mmCIF file of C-alpha atoms in Angstrom:
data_model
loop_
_atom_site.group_PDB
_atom_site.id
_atom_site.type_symbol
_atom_site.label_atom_id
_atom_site.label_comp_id
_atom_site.label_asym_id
_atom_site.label_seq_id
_atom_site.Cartn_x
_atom_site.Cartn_y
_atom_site.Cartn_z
ATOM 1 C CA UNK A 1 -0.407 -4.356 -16.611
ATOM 2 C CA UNK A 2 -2.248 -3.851 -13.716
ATOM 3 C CA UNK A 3 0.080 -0.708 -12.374
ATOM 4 C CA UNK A 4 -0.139 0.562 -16.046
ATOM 5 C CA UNK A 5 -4.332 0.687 -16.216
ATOM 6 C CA UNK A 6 -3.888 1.867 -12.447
ATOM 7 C CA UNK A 7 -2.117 4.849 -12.923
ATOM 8 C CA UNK A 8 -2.165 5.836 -16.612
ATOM 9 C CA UNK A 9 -4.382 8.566 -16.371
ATOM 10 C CA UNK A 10 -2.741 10.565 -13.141
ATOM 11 C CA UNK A 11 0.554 9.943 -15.062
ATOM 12 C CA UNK A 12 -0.865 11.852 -17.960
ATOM 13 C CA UNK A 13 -2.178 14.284 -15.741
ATOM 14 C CA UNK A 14 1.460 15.005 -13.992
ATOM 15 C CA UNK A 15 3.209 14.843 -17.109
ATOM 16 C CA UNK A 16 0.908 17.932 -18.630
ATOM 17 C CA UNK A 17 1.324 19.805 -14.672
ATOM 18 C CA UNK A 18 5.194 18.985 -14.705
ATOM 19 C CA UNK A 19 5.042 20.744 -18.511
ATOM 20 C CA UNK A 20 4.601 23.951 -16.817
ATOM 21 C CA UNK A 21 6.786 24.057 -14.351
ATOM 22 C CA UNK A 22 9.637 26.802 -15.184
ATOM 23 C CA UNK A 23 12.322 26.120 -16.430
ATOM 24 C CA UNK A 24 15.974 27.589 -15.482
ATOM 25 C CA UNK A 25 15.958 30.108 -18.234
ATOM 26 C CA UNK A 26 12.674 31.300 -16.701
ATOM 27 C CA UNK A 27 14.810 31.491 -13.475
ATOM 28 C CA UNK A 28 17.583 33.933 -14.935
ATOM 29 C CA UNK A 29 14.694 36.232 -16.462
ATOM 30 C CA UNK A 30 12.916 36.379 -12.755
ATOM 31 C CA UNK A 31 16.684 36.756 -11.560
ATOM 32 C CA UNK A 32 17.300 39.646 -13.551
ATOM 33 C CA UNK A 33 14.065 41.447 -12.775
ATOM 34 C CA UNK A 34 14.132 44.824 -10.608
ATOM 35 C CA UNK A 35 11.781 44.675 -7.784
ATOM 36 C CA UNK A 36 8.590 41.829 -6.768
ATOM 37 C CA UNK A 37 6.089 43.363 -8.472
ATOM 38 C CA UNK A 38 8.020 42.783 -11.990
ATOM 39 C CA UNK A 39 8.176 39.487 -10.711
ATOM 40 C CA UNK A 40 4.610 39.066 -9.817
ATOM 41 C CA UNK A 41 3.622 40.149 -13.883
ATOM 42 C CA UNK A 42 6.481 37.764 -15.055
ATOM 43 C CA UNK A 43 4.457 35.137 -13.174
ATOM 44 C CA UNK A 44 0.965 36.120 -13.773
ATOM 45 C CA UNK A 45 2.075 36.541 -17.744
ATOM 46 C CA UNK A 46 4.167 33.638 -18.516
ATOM 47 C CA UNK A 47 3.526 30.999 -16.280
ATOM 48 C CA UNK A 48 1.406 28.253 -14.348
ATOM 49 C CA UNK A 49 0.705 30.967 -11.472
ATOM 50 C CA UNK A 50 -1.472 33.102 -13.129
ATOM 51 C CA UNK A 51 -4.619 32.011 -12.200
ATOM 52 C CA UNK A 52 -3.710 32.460 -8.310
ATOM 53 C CA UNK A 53 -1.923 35.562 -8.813
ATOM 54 C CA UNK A 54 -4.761 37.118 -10.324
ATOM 55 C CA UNK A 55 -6.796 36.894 -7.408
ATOM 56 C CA UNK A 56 -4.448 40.385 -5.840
ATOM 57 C CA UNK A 57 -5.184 43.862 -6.518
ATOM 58 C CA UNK A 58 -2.383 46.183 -7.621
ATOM 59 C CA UNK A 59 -2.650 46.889 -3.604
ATOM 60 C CA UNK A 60 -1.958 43.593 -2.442
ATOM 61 C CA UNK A 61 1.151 42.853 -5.138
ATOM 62 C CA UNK A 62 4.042 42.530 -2.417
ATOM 63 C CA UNK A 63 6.202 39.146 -1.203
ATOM 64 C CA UNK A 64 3.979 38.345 1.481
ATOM 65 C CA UNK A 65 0.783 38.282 -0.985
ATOM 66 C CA UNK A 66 2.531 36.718 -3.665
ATOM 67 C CA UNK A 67 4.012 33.580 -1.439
ATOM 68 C CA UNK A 68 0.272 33.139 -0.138
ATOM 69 C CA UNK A 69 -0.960 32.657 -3.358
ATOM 70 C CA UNK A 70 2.320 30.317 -4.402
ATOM 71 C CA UNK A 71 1.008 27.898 -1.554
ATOM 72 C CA UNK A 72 -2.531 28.228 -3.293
ATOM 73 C CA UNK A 73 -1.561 26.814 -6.238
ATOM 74 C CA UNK A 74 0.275 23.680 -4.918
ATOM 75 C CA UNK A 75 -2.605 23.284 -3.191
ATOM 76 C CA UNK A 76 -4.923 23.710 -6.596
ATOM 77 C CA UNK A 77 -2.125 21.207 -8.072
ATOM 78 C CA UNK A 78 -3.037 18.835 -5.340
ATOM 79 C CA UNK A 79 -6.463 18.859 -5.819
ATOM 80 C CA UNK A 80 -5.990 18.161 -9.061
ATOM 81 C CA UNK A 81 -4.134 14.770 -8.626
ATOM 82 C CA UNK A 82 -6.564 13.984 -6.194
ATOM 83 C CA UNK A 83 -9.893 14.139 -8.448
ATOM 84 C CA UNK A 84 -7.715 11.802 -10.613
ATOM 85 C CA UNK A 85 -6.883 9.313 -7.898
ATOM 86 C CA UNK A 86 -8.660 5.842 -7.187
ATOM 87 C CA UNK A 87 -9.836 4.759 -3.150
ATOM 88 C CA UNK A 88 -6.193 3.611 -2.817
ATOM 89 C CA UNK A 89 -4.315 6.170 -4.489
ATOM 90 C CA UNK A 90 -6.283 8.730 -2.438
ATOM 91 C CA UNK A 91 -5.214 7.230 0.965
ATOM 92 C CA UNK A 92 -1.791 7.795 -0.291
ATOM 93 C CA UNK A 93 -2.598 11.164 -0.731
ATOM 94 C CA UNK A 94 -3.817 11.852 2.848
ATOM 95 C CA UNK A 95 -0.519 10.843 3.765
ATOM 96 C CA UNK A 96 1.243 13.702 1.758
ATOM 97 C CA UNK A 97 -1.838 16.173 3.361
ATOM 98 C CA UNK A 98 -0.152 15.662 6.320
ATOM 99 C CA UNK A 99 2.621 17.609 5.589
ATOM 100 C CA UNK A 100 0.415 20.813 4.613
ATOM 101 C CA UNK A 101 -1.315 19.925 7.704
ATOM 102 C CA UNK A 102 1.813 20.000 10.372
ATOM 103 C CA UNK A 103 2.603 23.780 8.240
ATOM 104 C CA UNK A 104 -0.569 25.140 8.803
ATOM 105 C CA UNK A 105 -0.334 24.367 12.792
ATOM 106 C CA UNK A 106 3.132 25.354 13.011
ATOM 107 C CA UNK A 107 2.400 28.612 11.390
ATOM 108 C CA UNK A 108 -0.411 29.693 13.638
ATOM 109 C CA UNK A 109 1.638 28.384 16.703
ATOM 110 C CA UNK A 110 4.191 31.196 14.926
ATOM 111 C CA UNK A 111 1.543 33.930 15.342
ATOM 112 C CA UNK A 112 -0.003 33.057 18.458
ATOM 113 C CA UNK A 113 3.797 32.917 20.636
ATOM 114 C CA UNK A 114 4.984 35.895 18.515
ATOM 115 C CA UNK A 115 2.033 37.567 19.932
ATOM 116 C CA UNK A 116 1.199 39.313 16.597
ATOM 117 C CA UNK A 117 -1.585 41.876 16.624
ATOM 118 C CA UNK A 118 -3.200 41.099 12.855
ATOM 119 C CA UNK A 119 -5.974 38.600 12.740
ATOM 120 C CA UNK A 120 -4.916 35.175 11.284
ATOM 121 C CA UNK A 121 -4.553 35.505 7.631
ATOM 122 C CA UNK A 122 -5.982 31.528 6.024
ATOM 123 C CA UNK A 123 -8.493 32.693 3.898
ATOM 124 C CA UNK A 124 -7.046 31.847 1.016
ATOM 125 C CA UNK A 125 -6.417 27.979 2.567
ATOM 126 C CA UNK A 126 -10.020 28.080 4.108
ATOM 127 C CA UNK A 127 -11.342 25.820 1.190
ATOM 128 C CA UNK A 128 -9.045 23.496 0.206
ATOM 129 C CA UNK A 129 -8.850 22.513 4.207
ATOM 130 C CA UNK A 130 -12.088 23.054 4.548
ATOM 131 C CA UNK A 131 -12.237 20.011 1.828
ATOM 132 C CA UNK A 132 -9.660 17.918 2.751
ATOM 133 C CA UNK A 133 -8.311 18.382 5.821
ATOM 134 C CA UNK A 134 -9.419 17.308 9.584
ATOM 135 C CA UNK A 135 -8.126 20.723 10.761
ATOM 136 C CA UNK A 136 -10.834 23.636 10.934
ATOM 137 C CA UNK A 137 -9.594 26.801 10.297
ATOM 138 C CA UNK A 138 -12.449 28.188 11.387
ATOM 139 C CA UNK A 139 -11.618 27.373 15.132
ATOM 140 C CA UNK A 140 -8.118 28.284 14.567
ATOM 141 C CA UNK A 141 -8.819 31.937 13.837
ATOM 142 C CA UNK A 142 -9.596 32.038 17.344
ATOM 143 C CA UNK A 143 -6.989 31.235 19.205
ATOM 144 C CA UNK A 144 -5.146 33.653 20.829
ATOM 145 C CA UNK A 145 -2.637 31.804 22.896
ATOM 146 C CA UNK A 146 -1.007 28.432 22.676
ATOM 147 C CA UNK A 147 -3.379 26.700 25.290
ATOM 148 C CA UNK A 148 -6.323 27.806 23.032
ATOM 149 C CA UNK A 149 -4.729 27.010 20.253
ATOM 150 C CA UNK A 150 -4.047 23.352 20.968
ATOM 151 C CA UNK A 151 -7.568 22.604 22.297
ATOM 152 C CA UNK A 152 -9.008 24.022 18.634
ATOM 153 C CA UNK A 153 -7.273 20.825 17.787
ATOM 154 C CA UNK A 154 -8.736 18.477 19.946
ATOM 155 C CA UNK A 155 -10.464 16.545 17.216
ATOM 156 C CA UNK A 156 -7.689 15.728 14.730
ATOM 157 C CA UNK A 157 -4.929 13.453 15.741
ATOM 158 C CA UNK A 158 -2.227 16.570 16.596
ATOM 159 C CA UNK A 159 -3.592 17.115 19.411
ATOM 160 C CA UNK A 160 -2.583 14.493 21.934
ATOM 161 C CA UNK A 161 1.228 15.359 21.042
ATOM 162 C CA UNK A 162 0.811 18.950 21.434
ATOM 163 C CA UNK A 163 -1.144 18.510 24.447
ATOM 164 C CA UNK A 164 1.690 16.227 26.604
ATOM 165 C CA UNK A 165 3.793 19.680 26.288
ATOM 166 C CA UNK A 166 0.881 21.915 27.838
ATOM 167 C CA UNK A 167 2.260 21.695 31.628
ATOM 168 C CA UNK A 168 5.879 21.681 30.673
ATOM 169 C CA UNK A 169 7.955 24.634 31.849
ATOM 170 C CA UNK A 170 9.719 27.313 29.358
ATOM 171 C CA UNK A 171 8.142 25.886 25.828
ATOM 172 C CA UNK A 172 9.106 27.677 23.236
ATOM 173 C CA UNK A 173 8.351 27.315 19.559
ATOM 174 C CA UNK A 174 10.874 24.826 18.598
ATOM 175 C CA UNK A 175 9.685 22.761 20.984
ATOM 176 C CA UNK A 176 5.976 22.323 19.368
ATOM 177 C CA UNK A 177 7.715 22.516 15.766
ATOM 178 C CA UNK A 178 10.102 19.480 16.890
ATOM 179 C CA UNK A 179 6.984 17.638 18.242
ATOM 180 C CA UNK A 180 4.680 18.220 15.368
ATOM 181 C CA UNK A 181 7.630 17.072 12.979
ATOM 182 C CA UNK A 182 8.530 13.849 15.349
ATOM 183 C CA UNK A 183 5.113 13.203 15.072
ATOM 184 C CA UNK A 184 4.520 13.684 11.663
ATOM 185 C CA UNK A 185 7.286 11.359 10.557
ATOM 186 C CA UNK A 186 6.552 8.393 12.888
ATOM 187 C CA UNK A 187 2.613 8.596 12.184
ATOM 188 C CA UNK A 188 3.169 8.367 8.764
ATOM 189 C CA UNK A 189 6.209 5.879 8.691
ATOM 190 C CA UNK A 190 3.652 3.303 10.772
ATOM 191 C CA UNK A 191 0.126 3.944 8.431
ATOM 192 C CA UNK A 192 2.517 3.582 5.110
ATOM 193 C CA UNK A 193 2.067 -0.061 5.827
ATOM 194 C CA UNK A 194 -1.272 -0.080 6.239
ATOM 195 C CA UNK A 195 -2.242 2.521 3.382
ATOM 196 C CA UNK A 196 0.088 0.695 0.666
ATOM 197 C CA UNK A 197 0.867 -2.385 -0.792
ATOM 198 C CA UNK A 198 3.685 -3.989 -2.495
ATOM 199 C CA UNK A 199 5.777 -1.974 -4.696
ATOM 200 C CA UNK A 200 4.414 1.229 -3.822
ATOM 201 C CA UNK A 201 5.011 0.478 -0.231
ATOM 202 C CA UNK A 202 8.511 0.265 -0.995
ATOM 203 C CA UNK A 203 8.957 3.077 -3.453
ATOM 204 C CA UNK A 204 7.128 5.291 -0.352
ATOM 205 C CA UNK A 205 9.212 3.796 2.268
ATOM 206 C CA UNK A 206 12.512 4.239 0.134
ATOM 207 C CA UNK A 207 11.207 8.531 -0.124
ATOM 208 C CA UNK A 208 10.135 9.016 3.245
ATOM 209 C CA UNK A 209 12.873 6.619 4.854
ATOM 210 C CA UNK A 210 15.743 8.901 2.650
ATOM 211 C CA UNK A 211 14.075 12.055 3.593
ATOM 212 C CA UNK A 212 13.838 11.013 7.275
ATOM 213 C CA UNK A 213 17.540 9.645 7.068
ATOM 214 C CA UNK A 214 18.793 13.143 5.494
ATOM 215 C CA UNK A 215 16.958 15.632 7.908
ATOM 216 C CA UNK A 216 18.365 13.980 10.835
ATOM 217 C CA UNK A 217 22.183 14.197 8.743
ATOM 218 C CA UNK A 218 21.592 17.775 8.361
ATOM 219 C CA UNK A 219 20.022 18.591 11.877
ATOM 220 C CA UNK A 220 22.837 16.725 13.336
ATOM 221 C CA UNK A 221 25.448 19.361 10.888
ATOM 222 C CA UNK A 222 23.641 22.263 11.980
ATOM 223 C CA UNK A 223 23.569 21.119 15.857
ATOM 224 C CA UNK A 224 27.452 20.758 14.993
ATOM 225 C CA UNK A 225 28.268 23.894 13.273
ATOM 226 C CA UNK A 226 26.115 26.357 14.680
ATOM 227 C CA UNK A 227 25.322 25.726 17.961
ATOM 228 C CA UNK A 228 27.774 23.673 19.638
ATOM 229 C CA UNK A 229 25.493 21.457 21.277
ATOM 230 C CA UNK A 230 26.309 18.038 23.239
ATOM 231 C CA UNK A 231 25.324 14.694 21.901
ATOM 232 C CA UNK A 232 22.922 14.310 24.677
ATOM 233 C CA UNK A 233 20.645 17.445 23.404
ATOM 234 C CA UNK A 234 21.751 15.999 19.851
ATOM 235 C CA UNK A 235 20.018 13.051 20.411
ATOM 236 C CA UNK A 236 16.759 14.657 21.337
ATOM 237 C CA UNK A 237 16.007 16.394 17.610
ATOM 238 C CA UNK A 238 16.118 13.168 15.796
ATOM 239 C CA UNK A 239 13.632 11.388 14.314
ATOM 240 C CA UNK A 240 13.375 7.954 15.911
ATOM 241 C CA UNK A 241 13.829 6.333 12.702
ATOM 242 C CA UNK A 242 16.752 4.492 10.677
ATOM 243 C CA UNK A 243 16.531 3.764 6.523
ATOM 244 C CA UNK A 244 20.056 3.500 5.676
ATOM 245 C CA UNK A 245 21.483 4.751 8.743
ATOM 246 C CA UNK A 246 22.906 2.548 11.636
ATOM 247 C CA UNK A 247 22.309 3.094 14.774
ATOM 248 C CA UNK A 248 25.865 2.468 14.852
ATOM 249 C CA UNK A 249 26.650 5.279 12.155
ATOM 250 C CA UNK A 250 24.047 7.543 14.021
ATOM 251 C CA UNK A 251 26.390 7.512 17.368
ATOM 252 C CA UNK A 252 29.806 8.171 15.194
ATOM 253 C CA UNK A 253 27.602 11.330 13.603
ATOM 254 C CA UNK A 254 26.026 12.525 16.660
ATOM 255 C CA UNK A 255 29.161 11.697 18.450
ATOM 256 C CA UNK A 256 31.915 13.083 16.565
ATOM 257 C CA UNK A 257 33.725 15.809 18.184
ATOM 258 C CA UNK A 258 34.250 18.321 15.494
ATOM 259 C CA UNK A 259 33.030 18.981 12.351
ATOM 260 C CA UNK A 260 36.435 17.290 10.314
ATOM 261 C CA UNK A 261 35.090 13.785 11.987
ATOM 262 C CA UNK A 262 31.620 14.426 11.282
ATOM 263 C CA UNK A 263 32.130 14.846 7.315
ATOM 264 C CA UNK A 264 34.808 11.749 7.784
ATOM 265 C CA UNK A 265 31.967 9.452 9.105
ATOM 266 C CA UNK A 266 28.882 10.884 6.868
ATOM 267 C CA UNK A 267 31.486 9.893 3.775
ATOM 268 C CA UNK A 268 30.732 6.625 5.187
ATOM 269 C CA UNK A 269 27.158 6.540 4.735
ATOM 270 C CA UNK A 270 24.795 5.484 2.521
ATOM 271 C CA UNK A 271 23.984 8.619 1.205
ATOM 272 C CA UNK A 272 27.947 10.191 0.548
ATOM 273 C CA UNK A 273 27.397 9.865 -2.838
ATOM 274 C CA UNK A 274 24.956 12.239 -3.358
ATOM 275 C CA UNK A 275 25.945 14.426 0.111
ATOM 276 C CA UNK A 276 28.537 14.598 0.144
ATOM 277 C CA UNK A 277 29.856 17.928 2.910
ATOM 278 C CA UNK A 278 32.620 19.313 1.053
ATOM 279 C CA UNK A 279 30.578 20.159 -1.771
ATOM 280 C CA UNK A 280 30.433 24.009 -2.218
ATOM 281 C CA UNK A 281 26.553 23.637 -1.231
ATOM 282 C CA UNK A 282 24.863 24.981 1.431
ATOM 283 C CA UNK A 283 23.376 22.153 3.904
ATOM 284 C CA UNK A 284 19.725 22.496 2.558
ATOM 285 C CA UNK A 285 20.450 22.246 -0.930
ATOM 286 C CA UNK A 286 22.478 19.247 -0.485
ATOM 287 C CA UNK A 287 19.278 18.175 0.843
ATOM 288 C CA UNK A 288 17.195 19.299 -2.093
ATOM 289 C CA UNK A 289 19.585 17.426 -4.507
ATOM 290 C CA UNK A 290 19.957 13.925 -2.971
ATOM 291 C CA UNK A 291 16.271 13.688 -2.735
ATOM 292 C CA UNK A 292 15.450 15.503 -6.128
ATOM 293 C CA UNK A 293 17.713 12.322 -7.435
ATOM 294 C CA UNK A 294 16.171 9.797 -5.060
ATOM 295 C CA UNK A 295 12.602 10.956 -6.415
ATOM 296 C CA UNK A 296 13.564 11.184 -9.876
ATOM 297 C CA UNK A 297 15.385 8.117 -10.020
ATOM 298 C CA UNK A 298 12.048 6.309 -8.227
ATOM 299 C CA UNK A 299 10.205 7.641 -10.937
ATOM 300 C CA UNK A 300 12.479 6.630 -14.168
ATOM 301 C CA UNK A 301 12.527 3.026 -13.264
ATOM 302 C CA UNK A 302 8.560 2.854 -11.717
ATOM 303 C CA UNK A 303 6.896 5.206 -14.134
ATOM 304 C CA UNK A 304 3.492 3.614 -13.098
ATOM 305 C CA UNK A 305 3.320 4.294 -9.674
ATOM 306 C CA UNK A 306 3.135 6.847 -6.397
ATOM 307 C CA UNK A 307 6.888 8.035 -7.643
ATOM 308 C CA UNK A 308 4.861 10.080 -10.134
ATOM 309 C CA UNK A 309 2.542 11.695 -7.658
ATOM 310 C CA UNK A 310 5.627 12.326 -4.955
ATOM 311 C CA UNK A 311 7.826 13.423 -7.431
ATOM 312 C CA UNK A 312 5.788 15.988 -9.024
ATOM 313 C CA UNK A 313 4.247 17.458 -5.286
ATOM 314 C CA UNK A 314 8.493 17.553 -4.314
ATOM 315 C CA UNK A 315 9.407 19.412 -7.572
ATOM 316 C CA UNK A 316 6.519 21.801 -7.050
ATOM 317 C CA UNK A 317 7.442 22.629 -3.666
ATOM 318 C CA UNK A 318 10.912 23.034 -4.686
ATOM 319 C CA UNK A 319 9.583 25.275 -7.143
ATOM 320 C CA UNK A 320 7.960 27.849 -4.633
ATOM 321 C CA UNK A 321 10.811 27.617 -2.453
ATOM 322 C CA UNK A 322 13.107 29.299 -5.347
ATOM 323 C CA UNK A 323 10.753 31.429 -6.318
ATOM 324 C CA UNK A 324 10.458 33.061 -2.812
ATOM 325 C CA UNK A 325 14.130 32.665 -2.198
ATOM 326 C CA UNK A 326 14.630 34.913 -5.249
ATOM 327 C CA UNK A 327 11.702 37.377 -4.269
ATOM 328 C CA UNK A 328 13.689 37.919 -1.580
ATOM 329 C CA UNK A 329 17.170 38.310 -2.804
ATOM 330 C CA UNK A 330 15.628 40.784 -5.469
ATOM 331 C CA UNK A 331 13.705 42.481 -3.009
ATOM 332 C CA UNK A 332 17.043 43.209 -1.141
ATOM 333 C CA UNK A 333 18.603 44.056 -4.506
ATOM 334 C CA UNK A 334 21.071 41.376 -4.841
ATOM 335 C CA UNK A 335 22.716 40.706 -8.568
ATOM 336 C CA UNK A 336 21.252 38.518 -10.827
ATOM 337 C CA UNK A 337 24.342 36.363 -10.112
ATOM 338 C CA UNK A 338 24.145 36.052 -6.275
ATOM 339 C CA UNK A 339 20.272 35.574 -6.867
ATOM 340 C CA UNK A 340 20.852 32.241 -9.040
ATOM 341 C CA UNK A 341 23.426 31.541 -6.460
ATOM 342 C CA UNK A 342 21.197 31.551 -3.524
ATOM 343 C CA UNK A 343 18.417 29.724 -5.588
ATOM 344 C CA UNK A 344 20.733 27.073 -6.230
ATOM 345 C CA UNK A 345 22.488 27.190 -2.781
ATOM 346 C CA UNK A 346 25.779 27.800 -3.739
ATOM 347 C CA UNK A 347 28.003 29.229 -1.018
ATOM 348 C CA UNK A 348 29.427 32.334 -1.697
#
């Protein structure tokens, strides 16, 4: 009873959100559209997104606008879960922040190495950070190299791991991505325990630990299949952290010495049922399906919980990843077909 009075009213709330989320029919009409601004009016008249959307001018309606104002409205979805959230609930939410937090970073890091001319644009994140978030973009807008850029952080809790890379020799931007997602992932695996209690500890721990688990299977197939790398340098991308995964099982992965034994020891694993490698899927959107399962599945059997916050937040997200996915395939005039087959990560 007491997770029922707890959460009854944010589980309304996500059930009227996750109402408007579209739908795969909507997905074949934005599929079959001819160019992004006939997307952007599909949007702005038939769906959730048109109260971001109609914040461009007929000037600003291109892809790079448009997935600006996407962002906006998880953000305005967030916000709205949060007004609806008790002291407790909203701790848990600081803990999903983080994520929007570690983007924002490594997407000014992006401008500042790729020495891009054009002012940072965050306006349109100014106040919802502004509200939430320990991160100022105020200072960020100033930085102009990496060096500045980290010490604009010096009062949030990124700083210190940025900072231990500062004197180190040929850093690139992988290397601050890799430590801001390390980081991100161990901070929030450690205050999980401290931030929740019970059976919300262990419907967070079973998300984050299968999302952690999964990310370190695919970077492990992608250090594999595209760049030939040694275990050694293997070893070095992956999150310090095992759900489901051996330590053991990690060494055969990491280990394996071609691709045939890799897929031979991940059918071994926890997860194969749901990843399985010879599925004709790329390796993200075997990702996206075991955990849209995983968070589904949390939320059918604990209706009254965090599963309906972190379920909702993950299918929105998904949501604005296929929707710029097919702004792009249309904006390159791909077929309707190969559009829904990108979107769903088929290999062609």
């Amino acid at each position: 009873m007491g997770n029922l009075l707890e959460y009854s009213g944010i589980v309304t709330k996500v059930r009227a959100m996750e109402a408007r989320l579209l739908t795969p029919e909507q997905f074949v009409e934005i599929a079959n559209l001819g160019n992004v601004p006939e997307i952007a009016d599909y949007l702005r008249r038939n769906t959730a997104y048109a109260d971001v959307l109609e914040t461009l001018t007929e000037e600003q309606i291109h892809r790079g606008n448009i997935e600006k104002v996407l962002m906006q409205s998880l953000y305005h979805d967030y916000t709205k879960l949060y007004r609806f959230c008790g002291q407790k609930q909203r701790q848990f939410m600081k803990l999903i922040l983080k994520n929007y937090e570690v983007d924002l970073i490594n997407y000014c890091l992006r401008i500042v190495i790729n020495h891009y001319r054009q002012p940072f644009d965050l306006n349109y994140k100014r106040e919802f950070f502004d509200r939430y978030s320990q991160i100022s973009i105020e200072k960020l807008i100033t930085s102009r190299t990496t060096d500045e850029l980290v010490e604009n952080l010096k009062d949030t809790e990124y700083y210190a791991p940025l900072r231990k890379l500062k004197d180190a020799r040929d850093i690139t931007l992988y290397d601050y991505n890799l430590a801001l997602d390390l980081y991100l992932f161990t901070s929030t695996w450690r205050e999980q325990k401290k931030v929740l209690k019970k059976a919300d500890l262990e419907l967070f721990m079973r998300d984050r630990g299968s999302k952690i688990d999964l990310l370190n299977l695919q970077w492990i197939y992608r250090a594999k299949k595209y760049y030939d790398m040694k275990p050694a340098d293997i070893y070095l991308l992956l999150i310090p952290i095992h759900y489901k995964l051996s330590t053991a099982q990690v060494k055969e992965l990491v280990e394996a010495p071609g691709l045939e034994e890799f897929e031979n020891a991940a059918a071994q694993t926890h997860y194969s049922k749901h990843y399985n490698f010879r599925r004709n899927l790329t390796i993200e959107q075997m990702y996206a399906d075991c955990l849209h399962h995983l968070y589904t599945i949390d939320r059918r059997r604990n209706p009254y919980s965090i599963a309906a916050i972190n379920t909702y937040l993950f299918l929105k997200e998904e949501e604005i990843k296929k929707l710029t996915t097919a702004m792009e395939c249309v904006r390159y005039s791909l077929t309707p077909g190969e559009t829904l087959a990108y979107v769903g990560g088929k290999i062609q």
